[in-house]
Every structure is written in structure tokens, then in C-alpha cells.
Short mmCIF file of N, CA and C in Angstrom, two decimals:
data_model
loop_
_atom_site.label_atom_id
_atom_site.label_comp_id
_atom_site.label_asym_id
_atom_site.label_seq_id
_atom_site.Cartn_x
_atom_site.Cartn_y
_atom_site.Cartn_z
N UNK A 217 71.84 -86.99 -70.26
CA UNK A 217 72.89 -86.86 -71.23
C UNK A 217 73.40 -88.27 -71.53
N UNK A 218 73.62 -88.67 -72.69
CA UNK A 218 73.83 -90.31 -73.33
C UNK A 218 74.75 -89.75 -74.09
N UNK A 219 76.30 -90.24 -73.90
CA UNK A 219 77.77 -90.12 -74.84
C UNK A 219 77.46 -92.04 -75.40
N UNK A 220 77.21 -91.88 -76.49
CA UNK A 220 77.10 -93.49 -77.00
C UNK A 220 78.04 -93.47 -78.40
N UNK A 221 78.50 -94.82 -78.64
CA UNK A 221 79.17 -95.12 -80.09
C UNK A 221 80.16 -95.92 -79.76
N UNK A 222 81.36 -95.76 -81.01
CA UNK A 222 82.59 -97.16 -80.55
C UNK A 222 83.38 -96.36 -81.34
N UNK A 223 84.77 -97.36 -80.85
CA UNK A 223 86.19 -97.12 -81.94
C UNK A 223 86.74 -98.26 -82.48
N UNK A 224 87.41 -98.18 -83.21
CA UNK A 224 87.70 -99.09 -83.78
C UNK A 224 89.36 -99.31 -83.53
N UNK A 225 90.41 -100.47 -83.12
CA UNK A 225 91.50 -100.47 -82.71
C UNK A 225 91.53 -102.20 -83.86
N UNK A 226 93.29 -102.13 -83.82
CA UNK A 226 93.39 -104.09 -84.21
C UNK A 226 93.11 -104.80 -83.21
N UNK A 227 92.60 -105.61 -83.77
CA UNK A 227 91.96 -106.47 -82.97
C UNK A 227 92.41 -107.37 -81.47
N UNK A 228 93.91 -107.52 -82.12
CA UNK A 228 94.87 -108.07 -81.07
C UNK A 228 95.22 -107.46 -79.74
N UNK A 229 94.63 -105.86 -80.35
CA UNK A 229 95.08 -105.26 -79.26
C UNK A 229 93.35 -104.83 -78.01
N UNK A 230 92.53 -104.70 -78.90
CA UNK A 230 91.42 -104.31 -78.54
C UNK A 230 90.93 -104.91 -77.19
N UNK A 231 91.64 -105.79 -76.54
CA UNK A 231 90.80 -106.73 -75.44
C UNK A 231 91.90 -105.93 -74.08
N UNK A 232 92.88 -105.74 -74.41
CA UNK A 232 93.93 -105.17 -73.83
C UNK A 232 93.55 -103.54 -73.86
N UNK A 233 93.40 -103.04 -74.76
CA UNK A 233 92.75 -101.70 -74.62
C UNK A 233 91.31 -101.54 -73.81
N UNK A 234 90.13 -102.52 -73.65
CA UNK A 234 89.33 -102.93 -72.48
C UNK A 234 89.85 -103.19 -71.24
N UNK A 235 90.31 -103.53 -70.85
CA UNK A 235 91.20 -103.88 -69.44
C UNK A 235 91.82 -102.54 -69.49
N UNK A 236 92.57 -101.43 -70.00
CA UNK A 236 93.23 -100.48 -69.58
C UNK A 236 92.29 -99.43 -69.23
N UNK A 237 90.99 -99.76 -69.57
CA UNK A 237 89.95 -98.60 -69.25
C UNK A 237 89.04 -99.21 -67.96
N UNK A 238 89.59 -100.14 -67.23
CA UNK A 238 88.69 -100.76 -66.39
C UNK A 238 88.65 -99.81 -65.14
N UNK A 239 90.11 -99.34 -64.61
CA UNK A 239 89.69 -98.21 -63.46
C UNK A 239 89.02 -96.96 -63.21
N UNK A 240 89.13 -96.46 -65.18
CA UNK A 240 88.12 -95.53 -65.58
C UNK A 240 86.85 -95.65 -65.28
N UNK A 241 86.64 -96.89 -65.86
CA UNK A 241 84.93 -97.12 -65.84
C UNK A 241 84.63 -97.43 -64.16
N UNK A 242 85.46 -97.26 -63.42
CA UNK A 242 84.99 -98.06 -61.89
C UNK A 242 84.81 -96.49 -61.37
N UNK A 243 85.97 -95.78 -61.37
CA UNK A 243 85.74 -94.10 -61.20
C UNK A 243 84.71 -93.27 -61.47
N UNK A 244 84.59 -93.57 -63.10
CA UNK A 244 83.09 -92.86 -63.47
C UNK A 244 81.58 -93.73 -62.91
N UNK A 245 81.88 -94.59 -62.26
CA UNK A 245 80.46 -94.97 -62.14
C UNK A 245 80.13 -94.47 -60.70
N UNK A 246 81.44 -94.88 -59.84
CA UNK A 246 81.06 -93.75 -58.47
C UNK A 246 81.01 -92.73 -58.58
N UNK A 247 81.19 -91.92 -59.56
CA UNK A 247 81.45 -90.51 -59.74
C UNK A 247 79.74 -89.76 -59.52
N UNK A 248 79.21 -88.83 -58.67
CA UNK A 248 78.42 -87.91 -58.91
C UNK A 248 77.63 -88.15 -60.41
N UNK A 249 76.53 -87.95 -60.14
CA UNK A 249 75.71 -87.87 -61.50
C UNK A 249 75.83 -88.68 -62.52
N UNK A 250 77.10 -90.11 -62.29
CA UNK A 250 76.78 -90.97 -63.47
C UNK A 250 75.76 -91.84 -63.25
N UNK A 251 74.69 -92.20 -64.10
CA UNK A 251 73.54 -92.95 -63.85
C UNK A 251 74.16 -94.57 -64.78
N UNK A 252 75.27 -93.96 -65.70
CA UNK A 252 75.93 -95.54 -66.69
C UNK A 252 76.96 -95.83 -67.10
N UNK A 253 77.72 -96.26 -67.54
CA UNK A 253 79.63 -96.38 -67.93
C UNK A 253 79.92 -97.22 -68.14
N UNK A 254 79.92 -97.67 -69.46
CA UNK A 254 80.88 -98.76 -70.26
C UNK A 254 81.88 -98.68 -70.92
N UNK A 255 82.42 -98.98 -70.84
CA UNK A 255 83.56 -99.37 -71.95
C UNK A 255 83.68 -100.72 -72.38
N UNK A 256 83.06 -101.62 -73.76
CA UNK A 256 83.41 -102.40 -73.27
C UNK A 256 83.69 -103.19 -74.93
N UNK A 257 84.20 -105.02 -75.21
CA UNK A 257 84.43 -105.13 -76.52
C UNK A 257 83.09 -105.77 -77.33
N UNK A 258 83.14 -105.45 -78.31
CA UNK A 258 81.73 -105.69 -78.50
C UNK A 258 81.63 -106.88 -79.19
N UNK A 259 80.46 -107.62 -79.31
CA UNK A 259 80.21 -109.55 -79.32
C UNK A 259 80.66 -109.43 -80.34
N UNK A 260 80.61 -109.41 -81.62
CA UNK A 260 80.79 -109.62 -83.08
C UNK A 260 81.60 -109.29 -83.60
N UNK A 261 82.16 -108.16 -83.37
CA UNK A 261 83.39 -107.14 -84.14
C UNK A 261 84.67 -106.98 -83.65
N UNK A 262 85.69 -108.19 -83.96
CA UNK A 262 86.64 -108.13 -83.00
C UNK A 262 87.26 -106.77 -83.36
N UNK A 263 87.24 -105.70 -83.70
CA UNK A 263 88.10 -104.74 -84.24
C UNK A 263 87.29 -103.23 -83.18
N UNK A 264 86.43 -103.55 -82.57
CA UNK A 264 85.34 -102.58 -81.80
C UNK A 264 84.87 -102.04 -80.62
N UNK A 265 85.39 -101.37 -80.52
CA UNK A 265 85.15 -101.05 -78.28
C UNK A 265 83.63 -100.36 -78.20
N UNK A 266 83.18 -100.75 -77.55
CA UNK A 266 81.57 -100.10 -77.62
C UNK A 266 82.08 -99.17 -76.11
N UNK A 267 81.08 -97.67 -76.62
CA UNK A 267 81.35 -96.64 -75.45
C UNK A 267 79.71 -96.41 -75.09
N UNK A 268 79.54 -96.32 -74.03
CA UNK A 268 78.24 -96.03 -73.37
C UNK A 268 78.39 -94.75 -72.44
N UNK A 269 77.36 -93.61 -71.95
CA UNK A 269 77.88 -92.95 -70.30
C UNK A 269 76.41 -92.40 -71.14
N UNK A 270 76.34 -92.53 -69.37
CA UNK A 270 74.67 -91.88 -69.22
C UNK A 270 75.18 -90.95 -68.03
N UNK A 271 74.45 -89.53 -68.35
CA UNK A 271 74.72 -88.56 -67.09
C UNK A 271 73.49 -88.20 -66.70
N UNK A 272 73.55 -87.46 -65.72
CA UNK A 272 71.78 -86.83 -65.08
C UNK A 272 71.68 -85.27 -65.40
N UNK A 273 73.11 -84.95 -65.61
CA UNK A 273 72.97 -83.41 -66.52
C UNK A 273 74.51 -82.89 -66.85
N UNK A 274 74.54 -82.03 -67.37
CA UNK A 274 75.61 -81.02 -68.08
C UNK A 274 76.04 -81.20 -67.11
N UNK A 275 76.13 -80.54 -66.07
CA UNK A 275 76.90 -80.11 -64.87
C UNK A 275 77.61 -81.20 -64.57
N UNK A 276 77.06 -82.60 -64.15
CA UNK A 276 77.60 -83.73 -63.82
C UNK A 276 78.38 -84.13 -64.58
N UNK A 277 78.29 -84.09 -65.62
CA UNK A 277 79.28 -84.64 -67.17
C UNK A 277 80.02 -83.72 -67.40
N UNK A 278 80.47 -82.01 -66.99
CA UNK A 278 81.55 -81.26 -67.08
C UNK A 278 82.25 -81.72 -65.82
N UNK A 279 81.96 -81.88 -64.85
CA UNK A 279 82.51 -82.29 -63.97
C UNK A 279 82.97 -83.69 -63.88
N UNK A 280 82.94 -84.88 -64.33
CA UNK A 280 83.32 -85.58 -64.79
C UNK A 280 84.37 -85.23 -65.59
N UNK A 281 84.46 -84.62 -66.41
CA UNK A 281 84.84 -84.20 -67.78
C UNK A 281 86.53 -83.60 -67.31
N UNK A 282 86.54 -82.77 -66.26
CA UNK A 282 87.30 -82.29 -65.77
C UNK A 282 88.57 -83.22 -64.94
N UNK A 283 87.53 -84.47 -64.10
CA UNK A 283 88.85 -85.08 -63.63
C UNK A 283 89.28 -86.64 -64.63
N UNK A 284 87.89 -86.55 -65.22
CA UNK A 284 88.44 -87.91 -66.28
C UNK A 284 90.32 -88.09 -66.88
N UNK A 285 90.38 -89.12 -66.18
CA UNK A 285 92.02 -89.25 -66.96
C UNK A 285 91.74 -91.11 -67.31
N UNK A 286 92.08 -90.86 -68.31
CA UNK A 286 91.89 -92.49 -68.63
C UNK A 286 93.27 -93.15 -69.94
N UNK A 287 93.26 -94.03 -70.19
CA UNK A 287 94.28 -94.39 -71.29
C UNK A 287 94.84 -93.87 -72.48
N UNK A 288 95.91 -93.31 -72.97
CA UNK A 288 95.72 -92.74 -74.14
C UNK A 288 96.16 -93.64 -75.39
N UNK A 289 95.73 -93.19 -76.15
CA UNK A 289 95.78 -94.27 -77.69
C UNK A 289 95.45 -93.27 -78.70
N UNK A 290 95.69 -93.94 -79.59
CA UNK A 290 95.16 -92.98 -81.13
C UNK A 290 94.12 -94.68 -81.77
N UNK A 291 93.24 -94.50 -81.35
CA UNK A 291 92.21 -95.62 -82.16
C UNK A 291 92.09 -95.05 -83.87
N UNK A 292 91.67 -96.11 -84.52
CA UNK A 292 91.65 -96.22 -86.15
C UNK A 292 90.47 -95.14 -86.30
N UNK A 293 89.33 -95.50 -86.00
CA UNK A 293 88.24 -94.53 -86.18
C UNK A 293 86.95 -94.23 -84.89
N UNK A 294 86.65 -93.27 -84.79
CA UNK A 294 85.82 -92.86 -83.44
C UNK A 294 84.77 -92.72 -84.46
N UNK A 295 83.49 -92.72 -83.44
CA UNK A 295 82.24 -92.86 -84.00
C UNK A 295 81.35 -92.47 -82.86
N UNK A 296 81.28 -91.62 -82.44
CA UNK A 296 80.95 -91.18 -80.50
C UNK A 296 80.10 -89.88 -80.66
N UNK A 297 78.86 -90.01 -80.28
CA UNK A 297 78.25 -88.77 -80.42
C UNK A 297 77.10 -88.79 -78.67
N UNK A 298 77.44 -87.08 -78.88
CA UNK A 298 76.14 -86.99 -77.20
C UNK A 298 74.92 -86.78 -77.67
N UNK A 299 74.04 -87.31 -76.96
CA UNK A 299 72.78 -87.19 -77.33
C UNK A 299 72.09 -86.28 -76.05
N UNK A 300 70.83 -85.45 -76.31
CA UNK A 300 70.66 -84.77 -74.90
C UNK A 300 69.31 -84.99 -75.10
N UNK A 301 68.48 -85.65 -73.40
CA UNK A 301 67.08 -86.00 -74.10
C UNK A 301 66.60 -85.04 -72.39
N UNK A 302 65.66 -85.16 -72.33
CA UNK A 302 64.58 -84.74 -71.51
C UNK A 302 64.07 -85.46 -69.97
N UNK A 303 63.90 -86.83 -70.62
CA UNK A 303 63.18 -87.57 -70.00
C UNK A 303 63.42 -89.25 -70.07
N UNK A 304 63.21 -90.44 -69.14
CA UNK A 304 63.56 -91.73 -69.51
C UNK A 304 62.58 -92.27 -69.41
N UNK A 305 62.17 -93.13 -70.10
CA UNK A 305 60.76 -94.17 -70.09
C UNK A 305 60.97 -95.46 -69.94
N UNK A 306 60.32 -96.32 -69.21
CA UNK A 306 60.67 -97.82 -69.45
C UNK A 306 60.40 -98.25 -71.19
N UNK A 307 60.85 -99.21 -71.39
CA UNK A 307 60.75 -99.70 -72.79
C UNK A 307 59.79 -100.84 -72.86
N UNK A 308 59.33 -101.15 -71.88
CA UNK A 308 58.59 -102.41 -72.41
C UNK A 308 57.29 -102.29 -71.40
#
């Protein structure tokens, strides 16, 4: 399971909204079944939080899902979609 995409916040604030998700991302990565977990700002776009989470299945990511508590905000625009694949291959 791959939750990938970004949001968009002002910019001034966006580096500060990274740092408020840092204990999140330390939680979800010990967490059961996470295999990935970013949160993080992205090189080019000061206006852009890039979101990453790789799970090993449904189960692991509802369960996650359940104790996730992380920062709240109203970001400008979300752009976040799950993807559900099968299988992982090296790339190169």
C-alpha cells in the first residue's frame, strides 16, 4: 500500500509545519507494517510538503490509521492519493 502526493501551505509557514510532523513520522516508522514515512519539504517548491507511507497491507495501514494523531492544519490544497500494488521490484 503507497499513500503518496503533497499539500500545499505559505511558504513561511511550511518548514514549521515539517518539524510539527516530525514525532509522527518517528511513530509511524516504528509502527508495525510500515515499510516508509515521510513527511517532508520539497527541494523546489517552497509552498509544498511532499507525503510518502508505504505499508505491507490494509490491515497494517488501518491500524496505523487508528492510532495516527498528528498536527492539525487546514493546508491550501491536498493532492494525496493510495495506490494498491501487488508486488515490489528493484528498479535498476
Amino acid at each position: 500500500m503507497i499513500i503518496a502526493g503533497y499539500t500545499r501551505t505559505d511558504a513561511e509557514k511550511r518548514n514549521g509545519l515539517v518539524e510539527a510532523f516530525k514525532g509522527m513520522v518517528e511513530r509511524a516508522r516504528a509502527h508495525d507494517g510500515c515499510l516508509d514515512f515521510s513527511i517532508s519539504a520539497d527541494a523546489v517548491d517552497p509552498e509544498r510538503v511532499n507525503l510518502f507511507e508505504c505499508w505491507r497491507d490494509q490491515t497494517t495501514l488501518d491500524a496505523w490509521r487508528r492510532v495516527a494523531k498528528g498536527p492539525r492544519g487546514k493546508p491550501r490544497k491536498v493532492a494525496v492519493s493510495l495506490y494498491r500494488t501487488d508486488k515490489a521490484e528493484k528498479p535498476f
